[in-house]
Coordinates of C-alpha atoms and ligand atoms in Angstrom, one line a residue:
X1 CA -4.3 0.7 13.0
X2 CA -7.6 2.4 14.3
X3 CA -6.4 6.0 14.8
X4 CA -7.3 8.3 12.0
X5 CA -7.6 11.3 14.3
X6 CA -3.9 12.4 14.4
X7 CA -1.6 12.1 11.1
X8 CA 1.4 13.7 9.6
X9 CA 1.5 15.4 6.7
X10 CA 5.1 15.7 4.5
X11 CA 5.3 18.3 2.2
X12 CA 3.6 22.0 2.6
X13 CA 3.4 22.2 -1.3
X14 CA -0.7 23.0 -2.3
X15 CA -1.1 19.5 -2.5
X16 CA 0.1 19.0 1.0
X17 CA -1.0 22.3 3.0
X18 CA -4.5 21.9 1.2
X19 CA -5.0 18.1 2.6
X20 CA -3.7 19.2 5.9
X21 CA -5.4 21.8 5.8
X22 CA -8.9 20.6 4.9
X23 CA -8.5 17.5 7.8
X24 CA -7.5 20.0 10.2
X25 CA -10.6 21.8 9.6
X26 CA -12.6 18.6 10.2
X27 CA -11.0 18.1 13.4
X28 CA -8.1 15.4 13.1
X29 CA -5.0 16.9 14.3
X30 CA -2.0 17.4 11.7
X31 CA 1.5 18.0 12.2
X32 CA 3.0 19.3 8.9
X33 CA 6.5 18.6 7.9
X34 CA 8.8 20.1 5.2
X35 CA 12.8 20.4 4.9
X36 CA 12.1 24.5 4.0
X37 CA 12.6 25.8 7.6
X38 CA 11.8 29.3 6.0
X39 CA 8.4 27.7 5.1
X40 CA 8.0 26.2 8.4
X41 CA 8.7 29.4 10.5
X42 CA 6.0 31.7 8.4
X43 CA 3.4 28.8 8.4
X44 CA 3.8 28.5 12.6
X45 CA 2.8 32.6 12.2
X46 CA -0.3 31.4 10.3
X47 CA 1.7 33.0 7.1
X48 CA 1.0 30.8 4.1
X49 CA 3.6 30.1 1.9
X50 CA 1.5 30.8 -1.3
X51 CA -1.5 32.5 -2.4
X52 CA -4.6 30.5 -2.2
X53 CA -8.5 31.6 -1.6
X54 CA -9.3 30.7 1.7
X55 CA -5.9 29.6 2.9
X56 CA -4.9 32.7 5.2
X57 CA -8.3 32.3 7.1
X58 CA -8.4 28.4 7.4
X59 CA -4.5 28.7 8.8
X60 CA -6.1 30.8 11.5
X61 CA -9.1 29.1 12.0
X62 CA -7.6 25.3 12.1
X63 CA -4.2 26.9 14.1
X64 CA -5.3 25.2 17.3
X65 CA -5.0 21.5 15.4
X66 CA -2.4 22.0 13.0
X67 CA 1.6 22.3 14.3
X68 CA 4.3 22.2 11.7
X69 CA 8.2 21.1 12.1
X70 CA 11.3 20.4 9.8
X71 CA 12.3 17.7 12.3
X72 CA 11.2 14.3 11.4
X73 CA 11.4 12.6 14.9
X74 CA 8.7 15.4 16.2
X75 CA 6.9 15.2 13.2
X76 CA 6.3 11.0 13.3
X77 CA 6.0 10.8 17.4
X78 CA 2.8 8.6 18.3
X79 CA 1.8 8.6 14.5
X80 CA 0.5 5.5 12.8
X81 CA -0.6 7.2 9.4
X82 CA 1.5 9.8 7.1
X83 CA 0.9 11.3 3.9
X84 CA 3.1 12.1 1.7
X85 CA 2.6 14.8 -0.6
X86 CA 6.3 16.0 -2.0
X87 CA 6.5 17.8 -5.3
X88 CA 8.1 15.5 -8.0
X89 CA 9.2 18.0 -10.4
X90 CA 9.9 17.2 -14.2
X91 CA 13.6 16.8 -14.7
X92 CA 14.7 18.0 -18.4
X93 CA 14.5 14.6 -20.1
X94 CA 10.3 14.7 -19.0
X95 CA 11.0 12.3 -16.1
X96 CA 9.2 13.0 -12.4
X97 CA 12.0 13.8 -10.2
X98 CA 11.3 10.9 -7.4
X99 CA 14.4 12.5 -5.7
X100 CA 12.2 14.3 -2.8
X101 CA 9.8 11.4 -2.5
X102 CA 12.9 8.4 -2.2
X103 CA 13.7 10.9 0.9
X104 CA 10.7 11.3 2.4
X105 CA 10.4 7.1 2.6
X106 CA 13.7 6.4 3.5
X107 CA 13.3 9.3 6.8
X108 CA 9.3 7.2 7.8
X109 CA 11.5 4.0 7.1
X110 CA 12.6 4.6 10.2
X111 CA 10.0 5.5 12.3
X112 CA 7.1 3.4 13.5
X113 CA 4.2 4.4 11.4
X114 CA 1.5 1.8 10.2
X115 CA 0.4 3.1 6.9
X116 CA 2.1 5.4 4.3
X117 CA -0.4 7.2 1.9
X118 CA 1.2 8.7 -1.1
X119 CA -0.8 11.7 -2.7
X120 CA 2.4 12.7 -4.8
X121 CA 1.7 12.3 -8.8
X122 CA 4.2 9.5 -9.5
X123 CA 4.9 7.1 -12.1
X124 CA 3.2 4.1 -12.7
X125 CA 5.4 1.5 -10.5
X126 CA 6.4 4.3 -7.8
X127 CA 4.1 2.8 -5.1
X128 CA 5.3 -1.1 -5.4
X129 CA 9.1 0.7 -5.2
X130 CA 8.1 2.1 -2.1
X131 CA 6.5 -0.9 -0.6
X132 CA 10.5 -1.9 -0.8
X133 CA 11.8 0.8 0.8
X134 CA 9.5 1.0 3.6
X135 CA 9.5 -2.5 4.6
X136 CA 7.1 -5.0 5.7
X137 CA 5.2 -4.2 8.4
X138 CA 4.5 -0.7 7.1
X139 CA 1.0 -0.4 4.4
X140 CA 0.8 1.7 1.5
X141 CA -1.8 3.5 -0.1
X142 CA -2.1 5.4 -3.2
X143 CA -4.3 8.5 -3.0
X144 CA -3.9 10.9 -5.7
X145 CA -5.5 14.1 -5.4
X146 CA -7.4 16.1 -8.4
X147 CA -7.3 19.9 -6.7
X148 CA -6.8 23.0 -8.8
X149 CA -4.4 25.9 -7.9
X150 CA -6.6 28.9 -7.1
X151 CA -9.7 26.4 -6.1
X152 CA -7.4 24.2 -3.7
X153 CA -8.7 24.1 -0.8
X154 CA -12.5 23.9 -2.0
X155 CA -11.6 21.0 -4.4
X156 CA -9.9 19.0 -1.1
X157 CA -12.9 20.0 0.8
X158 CA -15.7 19.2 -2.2
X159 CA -14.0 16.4 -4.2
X160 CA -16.1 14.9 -7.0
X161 CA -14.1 11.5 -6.3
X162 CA -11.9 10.4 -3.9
X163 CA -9.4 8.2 -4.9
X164 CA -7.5 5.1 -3.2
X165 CA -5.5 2.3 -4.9
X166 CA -4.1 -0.1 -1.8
X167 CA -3.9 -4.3 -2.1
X168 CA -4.8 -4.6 1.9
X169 CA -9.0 -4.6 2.6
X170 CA -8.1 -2.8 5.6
X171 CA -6.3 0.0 4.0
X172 CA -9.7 1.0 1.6
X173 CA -11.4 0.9 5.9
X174 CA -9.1 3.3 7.4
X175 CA -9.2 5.5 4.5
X176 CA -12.6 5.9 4.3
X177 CA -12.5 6.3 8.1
X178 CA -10.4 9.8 7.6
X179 CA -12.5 10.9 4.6
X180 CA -15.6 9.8 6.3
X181 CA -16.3 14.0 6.8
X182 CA -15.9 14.6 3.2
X183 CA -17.4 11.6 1.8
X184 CA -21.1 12.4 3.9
X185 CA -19.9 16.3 3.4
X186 CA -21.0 16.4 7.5
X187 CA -18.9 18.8 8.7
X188 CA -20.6 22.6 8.7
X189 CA -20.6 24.5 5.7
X190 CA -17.4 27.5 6.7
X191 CA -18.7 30.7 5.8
X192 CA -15.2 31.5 3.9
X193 CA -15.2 28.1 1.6
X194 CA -18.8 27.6 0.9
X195 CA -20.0 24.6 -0.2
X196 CA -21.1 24.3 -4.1
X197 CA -24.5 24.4 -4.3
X198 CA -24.8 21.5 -6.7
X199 CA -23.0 19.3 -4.1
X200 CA -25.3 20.7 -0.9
X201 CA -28.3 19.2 -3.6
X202 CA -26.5 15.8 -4.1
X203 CA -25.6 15.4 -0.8
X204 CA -29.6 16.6 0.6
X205 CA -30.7 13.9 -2.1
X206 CA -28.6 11.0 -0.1
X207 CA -26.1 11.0 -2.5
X208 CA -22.0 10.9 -1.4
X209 CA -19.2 11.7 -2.6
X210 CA -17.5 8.2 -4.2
X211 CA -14.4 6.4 -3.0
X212 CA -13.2 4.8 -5.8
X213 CA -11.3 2.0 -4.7
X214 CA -8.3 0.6 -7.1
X215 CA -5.4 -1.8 -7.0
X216 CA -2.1 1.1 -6.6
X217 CA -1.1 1.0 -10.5
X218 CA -4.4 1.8 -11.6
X219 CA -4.7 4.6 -8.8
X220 CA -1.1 6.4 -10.3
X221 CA -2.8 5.8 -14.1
X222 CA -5.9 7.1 -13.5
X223 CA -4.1 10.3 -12.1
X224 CA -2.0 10.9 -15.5
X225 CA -5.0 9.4 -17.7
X226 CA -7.3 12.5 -15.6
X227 CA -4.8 15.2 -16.5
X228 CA -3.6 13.8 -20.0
X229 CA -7.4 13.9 -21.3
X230 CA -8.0 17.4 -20.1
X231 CA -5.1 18.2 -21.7
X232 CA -6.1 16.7 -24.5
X233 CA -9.2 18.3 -24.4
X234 CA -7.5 21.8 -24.3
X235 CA -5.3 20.8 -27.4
X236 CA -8.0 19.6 -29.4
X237 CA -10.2 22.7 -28.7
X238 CA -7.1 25.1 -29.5
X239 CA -6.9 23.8 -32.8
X240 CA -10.3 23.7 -33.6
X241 CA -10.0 27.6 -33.1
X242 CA -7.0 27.6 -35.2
X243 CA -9.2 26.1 -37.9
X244 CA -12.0 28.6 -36.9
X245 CA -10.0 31.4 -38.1
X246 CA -8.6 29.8 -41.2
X247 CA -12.2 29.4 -42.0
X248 CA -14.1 32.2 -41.1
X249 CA -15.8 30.8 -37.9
X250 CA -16.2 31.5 -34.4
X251 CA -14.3 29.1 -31.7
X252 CA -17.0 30.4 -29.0
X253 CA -19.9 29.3 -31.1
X254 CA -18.5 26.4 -32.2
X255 CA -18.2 25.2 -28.1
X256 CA -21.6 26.1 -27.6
X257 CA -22.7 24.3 -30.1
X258 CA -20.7 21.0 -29.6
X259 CA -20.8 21.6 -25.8
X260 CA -24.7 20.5 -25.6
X261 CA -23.7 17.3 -26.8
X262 CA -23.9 15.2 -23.2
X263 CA -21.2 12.9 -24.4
X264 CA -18.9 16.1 -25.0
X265 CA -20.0 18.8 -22.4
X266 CA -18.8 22.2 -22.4
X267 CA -16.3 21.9 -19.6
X268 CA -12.8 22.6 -20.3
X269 CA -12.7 24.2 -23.8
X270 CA -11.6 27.5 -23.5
X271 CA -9.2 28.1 -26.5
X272 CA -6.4 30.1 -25.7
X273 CA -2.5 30.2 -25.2
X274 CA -2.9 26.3 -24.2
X275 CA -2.2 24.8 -20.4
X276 CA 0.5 25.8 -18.2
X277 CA 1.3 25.2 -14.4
X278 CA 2.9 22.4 -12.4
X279 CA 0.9 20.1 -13.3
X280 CA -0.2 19.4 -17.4
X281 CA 2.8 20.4 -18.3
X282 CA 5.0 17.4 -16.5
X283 CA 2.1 15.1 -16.4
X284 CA 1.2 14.6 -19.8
X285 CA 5.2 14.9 -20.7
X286 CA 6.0 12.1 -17.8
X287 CA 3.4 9.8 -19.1
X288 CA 4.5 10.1 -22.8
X289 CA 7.6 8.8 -21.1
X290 CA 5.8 6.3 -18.9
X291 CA 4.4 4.8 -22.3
X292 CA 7.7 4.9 -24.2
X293 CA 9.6 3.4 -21.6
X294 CA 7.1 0.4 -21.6
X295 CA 7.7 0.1 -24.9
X296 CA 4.4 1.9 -26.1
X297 CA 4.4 5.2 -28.3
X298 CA 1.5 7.3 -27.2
X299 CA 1.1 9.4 -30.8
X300 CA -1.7 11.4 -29.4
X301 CA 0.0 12.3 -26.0
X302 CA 3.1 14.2 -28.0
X303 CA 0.6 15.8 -30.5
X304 CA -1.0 17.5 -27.6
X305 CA 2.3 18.3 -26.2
X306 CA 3.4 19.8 -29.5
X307 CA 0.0 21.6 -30.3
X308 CA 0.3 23.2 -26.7
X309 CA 3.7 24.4 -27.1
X310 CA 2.9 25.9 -31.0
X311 CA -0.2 27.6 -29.7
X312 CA 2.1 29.8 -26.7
X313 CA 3.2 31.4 -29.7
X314 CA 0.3 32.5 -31.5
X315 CA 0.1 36.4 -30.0
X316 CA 3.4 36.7 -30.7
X317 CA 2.7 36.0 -34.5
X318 CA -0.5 37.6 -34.6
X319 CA 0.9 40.9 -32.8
X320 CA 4.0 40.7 -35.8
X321 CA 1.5 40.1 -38.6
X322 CA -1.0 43.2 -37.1
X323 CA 2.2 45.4 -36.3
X324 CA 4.6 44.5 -39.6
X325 CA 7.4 44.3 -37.0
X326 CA 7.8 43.8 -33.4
X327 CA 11.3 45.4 -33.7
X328 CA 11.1 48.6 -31.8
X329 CA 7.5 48.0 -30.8
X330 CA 6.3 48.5 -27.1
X331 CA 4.6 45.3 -25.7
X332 CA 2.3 44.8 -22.7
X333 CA 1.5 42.1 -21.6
X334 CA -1.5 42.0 -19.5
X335 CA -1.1 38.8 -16.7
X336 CA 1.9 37.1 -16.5
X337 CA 0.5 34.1 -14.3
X338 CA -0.7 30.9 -15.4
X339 CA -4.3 31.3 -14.9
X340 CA -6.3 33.8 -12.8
X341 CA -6.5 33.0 -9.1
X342 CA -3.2 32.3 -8.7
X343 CA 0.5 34.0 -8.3
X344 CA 2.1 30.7 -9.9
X345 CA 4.5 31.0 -12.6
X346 CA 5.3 27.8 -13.4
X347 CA 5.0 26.7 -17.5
X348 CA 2.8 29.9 -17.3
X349 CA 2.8 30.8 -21.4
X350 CA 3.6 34.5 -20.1
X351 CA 7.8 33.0 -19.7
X352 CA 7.8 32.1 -23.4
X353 CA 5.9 35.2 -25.1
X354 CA 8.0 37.8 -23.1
X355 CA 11.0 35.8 -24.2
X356 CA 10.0 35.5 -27.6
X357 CA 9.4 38.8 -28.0
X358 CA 12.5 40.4 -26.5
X359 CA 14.0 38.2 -28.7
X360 CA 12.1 40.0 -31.7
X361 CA 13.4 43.1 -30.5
X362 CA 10.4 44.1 -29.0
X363 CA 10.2 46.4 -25.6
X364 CA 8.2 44.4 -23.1
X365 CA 5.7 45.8 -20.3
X366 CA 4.0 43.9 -18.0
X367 CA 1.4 43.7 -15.3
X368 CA -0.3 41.1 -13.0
X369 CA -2.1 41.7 -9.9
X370 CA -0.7 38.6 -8.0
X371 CA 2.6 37.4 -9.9
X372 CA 4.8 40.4 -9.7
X373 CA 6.7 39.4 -6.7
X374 CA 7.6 35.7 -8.7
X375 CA 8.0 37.6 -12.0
X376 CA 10.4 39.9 -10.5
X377 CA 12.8 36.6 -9.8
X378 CA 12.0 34.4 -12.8
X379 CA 11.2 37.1 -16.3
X380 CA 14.1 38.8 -18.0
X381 CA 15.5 41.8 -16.3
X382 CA 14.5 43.9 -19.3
X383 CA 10.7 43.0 -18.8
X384 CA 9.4 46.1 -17.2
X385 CA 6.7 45.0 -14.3
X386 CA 3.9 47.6 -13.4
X387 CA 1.4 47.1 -10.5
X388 CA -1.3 49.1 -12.1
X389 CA -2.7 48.4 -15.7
X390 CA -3.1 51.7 -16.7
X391 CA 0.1 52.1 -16.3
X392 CA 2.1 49.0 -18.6
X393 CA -0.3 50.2 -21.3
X394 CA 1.9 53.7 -21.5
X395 CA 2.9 54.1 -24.7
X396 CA 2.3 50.6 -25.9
X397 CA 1.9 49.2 -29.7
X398 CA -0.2 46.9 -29.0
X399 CA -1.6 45.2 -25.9
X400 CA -1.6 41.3 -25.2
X401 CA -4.0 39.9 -23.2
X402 CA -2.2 36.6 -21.6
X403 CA -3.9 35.8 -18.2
X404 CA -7.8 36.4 -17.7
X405 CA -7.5 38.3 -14.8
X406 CA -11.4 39.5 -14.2
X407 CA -9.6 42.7 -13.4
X408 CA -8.8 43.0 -17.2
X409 CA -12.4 42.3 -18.3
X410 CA -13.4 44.7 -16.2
X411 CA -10.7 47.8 -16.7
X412 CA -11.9 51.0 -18.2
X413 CA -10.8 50.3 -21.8
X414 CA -11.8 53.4 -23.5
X415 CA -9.7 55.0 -21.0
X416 CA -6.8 52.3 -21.5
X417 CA -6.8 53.6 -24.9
X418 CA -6.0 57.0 -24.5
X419 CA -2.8 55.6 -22.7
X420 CA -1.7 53.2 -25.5
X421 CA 0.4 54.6 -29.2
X422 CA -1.4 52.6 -30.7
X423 CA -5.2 50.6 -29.7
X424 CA -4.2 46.6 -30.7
X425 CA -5.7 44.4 -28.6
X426 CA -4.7 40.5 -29.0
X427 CA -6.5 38.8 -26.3
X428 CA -5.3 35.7 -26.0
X429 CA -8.0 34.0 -23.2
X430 CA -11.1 35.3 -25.5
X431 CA -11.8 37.5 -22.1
X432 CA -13.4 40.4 -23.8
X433 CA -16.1 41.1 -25.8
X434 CA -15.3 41.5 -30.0
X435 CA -17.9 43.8 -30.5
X436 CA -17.4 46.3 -27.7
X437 CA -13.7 46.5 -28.1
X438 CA -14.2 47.2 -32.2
X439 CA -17.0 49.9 -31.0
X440 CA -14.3 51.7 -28.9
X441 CA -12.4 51.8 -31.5
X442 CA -9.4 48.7 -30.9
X443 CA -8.5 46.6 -33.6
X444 CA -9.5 43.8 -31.8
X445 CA -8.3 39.7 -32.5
X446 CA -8.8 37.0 -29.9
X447 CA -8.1 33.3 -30.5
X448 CA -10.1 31.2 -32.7
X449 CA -12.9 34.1 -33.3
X450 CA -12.2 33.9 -37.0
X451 CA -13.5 36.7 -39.5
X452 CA -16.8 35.4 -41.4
X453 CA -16.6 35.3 -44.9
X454 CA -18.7 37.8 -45.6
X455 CA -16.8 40.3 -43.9
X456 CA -13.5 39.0 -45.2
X457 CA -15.0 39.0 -49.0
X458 CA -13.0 35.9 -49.8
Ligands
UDX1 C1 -4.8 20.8 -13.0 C2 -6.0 19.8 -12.9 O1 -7.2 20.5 -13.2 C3 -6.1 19.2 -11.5 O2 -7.2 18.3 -11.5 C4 -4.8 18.5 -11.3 O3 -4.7 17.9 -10.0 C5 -3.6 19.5 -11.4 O4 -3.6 20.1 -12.7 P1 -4.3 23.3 -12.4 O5 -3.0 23.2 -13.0 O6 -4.3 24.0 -11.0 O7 -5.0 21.9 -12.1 O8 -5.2 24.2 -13.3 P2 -6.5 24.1 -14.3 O9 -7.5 25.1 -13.9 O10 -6.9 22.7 -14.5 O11 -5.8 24.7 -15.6 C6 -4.7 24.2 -16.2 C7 -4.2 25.0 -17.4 O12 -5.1 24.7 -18.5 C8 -4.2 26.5 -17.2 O13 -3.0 27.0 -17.8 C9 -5.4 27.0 -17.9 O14 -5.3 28.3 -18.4 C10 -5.6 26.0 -19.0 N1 -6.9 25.8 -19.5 C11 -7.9 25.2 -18.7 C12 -7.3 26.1 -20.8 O15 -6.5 26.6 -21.6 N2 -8.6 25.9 -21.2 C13 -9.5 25.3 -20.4 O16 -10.6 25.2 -20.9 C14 -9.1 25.0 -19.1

């Protein structure tokens, strides 16, 4: 197959939309299909179906190459390359859900298309199943992809690596054939997704961006094995802080300290309420599984898991030792979604604290400035959802900072505190600063930012 310049792209998750997205923008043209006609109809209005920098104006900009359908014979007419990039949701017992995928392949099973790239996270195993289901005369790649909500469409634009496992030479070919824009980075910097400077230098010093080129298992482990170690990472630095305060030392220093380290780095060690989202959470859980099922028990894989479930709760137990009881007690919870940048609730530690502390018999308030709409569907009806800051911090007992919104670092806190019964601030991200909070007055605790003996007196 030679065409790269026209594909189909299944799944308008941010896996999906980003990639089609991103290859629109370089000029192939991309037909988008998803079973969520809802979906479809805003996304043919340019509407995107979730919030994501740069996403609005791209859908504009890339309209005149991008169509979208629910109907599979308009979607794979004169196609020779999909891409298939379905969510596989965790089902309760920590398995992907392959449910959506199995679909997707039996539906191209029956139309003419020469190559299949899968960019859904899937078990190890999952691409030689396909290779069944599609038949013979139909290739298979494996592509995972590495973007981050609320950076998606830059990380599919500015990849560090780009990722194929196939078992036919002339797979790796046509692959690098559709990257080939993102792998010289020689398409035109777009004013509303700028380039990051430290790939414009690479790139202006003749580097490229890699194609790492795998068999297909080793493409879907080195997906689980990327997030797993971050994960990992995030654990191990959460309870380092947890030592930090039973010691009397300072999580913050203790990364820039350890960070300089070249075979450490500082990347990825924010201590705080531990990882949420769609994708740590299932990933390092379906890989535990992965393991056992192959009759290996990955001990340090369910630590992390356990660690990052424990530390969700850590507020909550600060904000009941500061307080004496939460029963009674008005809550706020500032940000409810995962991580700034995004209005995704999914395994966002936000679900379990609010829970928890209804639960304690506390009154919950809460705020976000991109997750009320979701919130208002998923939270407890007895959470009560403000748009403004100011206002969930009416009459609170103590205020918990959950999400690190930049809005948060930067509100008016000496005016927050003339709104709240009582000035307790637990931040929970380590978004604002110790010392200026203390000077205004707060009885101030973030995570990890332990007293220091000397002003403990131990
Ligand atoms: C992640 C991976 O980064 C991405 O490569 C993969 O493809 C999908 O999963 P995402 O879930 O969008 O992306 O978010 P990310 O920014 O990686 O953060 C994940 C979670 O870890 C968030 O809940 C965040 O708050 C938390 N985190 C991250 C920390 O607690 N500390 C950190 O230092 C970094």
């Amino acid at each position: 197959m030679d065409n790269v310049e026209k594909l189909t792209v299944v799944g308008a998750g941010y896996v999906g939309l980003s990639t089609a997205v991103a290859l629109a923008l370089l000029g192939r043209e991309v037909r988008v299909l998803d079973t969520d006609a809802g979906r479809i109809e805003g996304l043919k209005r340019n509407q995107p179906p979730f919030y994501e920098p740069g996403l609005a104006e791209s859908l504009v900009r890339a309209s005149a190459k991008l169509s979208y359908t629910t109907d599979p014979a308009e979607a794979y007419a004169d196609t020779e390359l999909a891409i298939v990039a379905v969510g596989t949701p965790p089902t309760p017992a920590g398995h992907a859900d392959l449910r959506y995928l199995y679909q997707a392949l039996e539906t191209l099973a029956q139309h003419p298309v020469s190559l299949v790239v899968i960019k859904s996270t899937v078990p190890v195993g999952t691409n030689h199943d396909a290779k069944k289901i599609l038949g013979p005369g139909v290739a298979l790649a494996s592509n995972p992809e590495f973007l981050r909500q609320g950076q998606a469409l830059s990380d599919t634009l500015y990849p560090d690596r780009i990722l194929v496992g196939a078992e036919e030479e002339w797979v790796f070919g046509v692959l690098e054939r559709l990257y080939r824009p993102l792998i010289e980075q020689s398409f035109e910097e777009l004013p509303w997704l700028p380039r990051p400077k430290a790939l414009r230098e690479a790139i202006a010093r003749g580097q490229r961006v890699p194609l790492v080129r795998t068999g297909l298992e080793s493409a879907e482990l080195a997906k689980y094995a990327a997030n797993a170690f971050l994960a990992t990472r995030i654990s191990f630095i959460n309870e380092i802080a947890n030592v930090a305060e039973a010691v009397g030392a300072d999580i913050e220093e203790v990364v820039r300290a350890i960070g300089l380290d070249p075979r450490i780095g500082p990347h990825f060690f924010k201590a705080g309420l531990g990882y949420g989202g769609s994708c740590f959470p299932k990933d390092t859980r379906a890989l535990a599984y992965l393991a056992k099922r192959g009759g290996y028990d990955f001990k340090l894989l369910r630590a992390v898991i356990e660690v990052n479930q424990a530390q969700r709760y850590r507020l909550v137990e600060k904000a009941e030792a500061v307080l004496g009881r939460l029963s009674g007690q008005t809550i706020t919870l500032l940000g409810l979604a995962f991580k700034p940048g995004t209005d995704d609730l999914r395994e966002a530690p936000s679900l379990e604290i609010a829970e928890e502390l209804l639960a304690r018999g506390a009154r919950v308030r809460a705020t976000d400035p991109k997750a009320l709409e979701l919130a208002r569907q998923v939270l407890d009806p007895r959470v009560e959802l403000f748009a403004d800051p100011l206002e969930a911090l009416e009459d609170a007992d103590a205020v918990l900072l959950v999400t690190e919104w930049p809005e948060y670092r930067a509100l008016d806190w000496a005016q927050a505190k003339r709104r709240l019964r009582r000035p307790v601030v637990l931040d929970g991200r380590n978004a604002l600063d110790p010392q200026a909070m203390e000077a205004l007055g707060y009885v101030y605790q973030g995570i990890g930012r332990g007293r220091k003996r000397s002003e403990l007196a131990l």
